[in-house]
Amino acid sequence: MVSVTPKARNIEITAEGLQEDLARLEIQKQALERELAAVTAHLGSVERALSALQALMPESVPSSAAARPADVVAKAPATTAPVPAAVPSADQAEEGADDGDRAEDGSSTGDADGSKSYGKLTEQILAYFADAGNTDVRARDVASALGRDTDSGSINAVRSTLDRLVGQSRVRRVGRGLYRAAKR
């Protein structure tokens, strides 16, 4: 029979606890990286939309109204610029949840009719609303129906896409967190 001293047993218990914490923190880190990638993608789309709107604004707009969004756009990339290069590539390798966002935002050339080359996620959401008809649905329900409710980053990607579709008048926001297909 081998006797274990209380000190050795305490060290063993502490090591086991730290092992469990390490595993939990690794999972949490991966989820946060996915969420950061979704936020970064949304930030990029908001910046592009803002710059497009500013290009359309007449020059006679008061400087205080025009300067404030420009300041926000100028400050935001400085804090997030180093991260997008590393994080999205790992995120895309894992699940490809942002494929729709990237294809929709970066490589399309829209025209006056609003016709665009949309990404996979956008097309899935539009197909979901075509089937849903005239019912109010939550972003989480859309994410669940598309199989993108595994973590907060995937759900946020769906929310970001829904927000873009609301801006394009392809989906209507009918209440806080509620969406409905736009009448055409």
mmCIF file of C-alpha atoms in Angstrom, residues 98-109 116-122:
data_model
loop_
_atom_site.group_PDB
_atom_site.id
_atom_site.type_symbol
_atom_site.label_atom_id
_atom_site.label_comp_id
_atom_site.label_asym_id
_atom_site.label_seq_id
_atom_site.Cartn_x
_atom_site.Cartn_y
_atom_site.Cartn_z
ATOM 1 C CA ASP A 98 -18.885 33.910 -42.654
ATOM 2 C CA ASP A 99 -18.679 32.770 -46.278
ATOM 3 C CA GLY A 100 -21.955 34.496 -47.048
ATOM 4 C CA ASP A 101 -20.872 37.737 -45.437
ATOM 5 C CA ARG A 102 -17.575 37.945 -47.256
ATOM 6 C CA ALA A 103 -18.960 37.129 -50.692
ATOM 7 C CA GLU A 104 -21.860 39.485 -50.224
ATOM 8 C CA ASP A 105 -19.867 42.432 -48.976
ATOM 9 C CA GLY A 106 -16.549 42.353 -50.719
ATOM 10 C CA SER A 107 -16.734 40.896 -54.190
ATOM 11 C CA SER A 108 -20.060 42.124 -55.500
ATOM 12 C CA THR A 109 -20.774 45.127 -57.635
ATOM 13 C CA LYS A 116 -26.179 41.928 -56.281
ATOM 14 C CA SER A 117 -24.285 38.713 -56.083
ATOM 15 C CA TYR A 118 -25.282 37.400 -52.668
ATOM 16 C CA GLY A 119 -23.484 34.990 -50.407
ATOM 17 C CA LYS A 120 -24.638 31.613 -49.195
ATOM 18 C CA LEU A 121 -25.936 32.830 -45.826
ATOM 19 C CA THR A 122 -27.938 35.642 -47.402
#
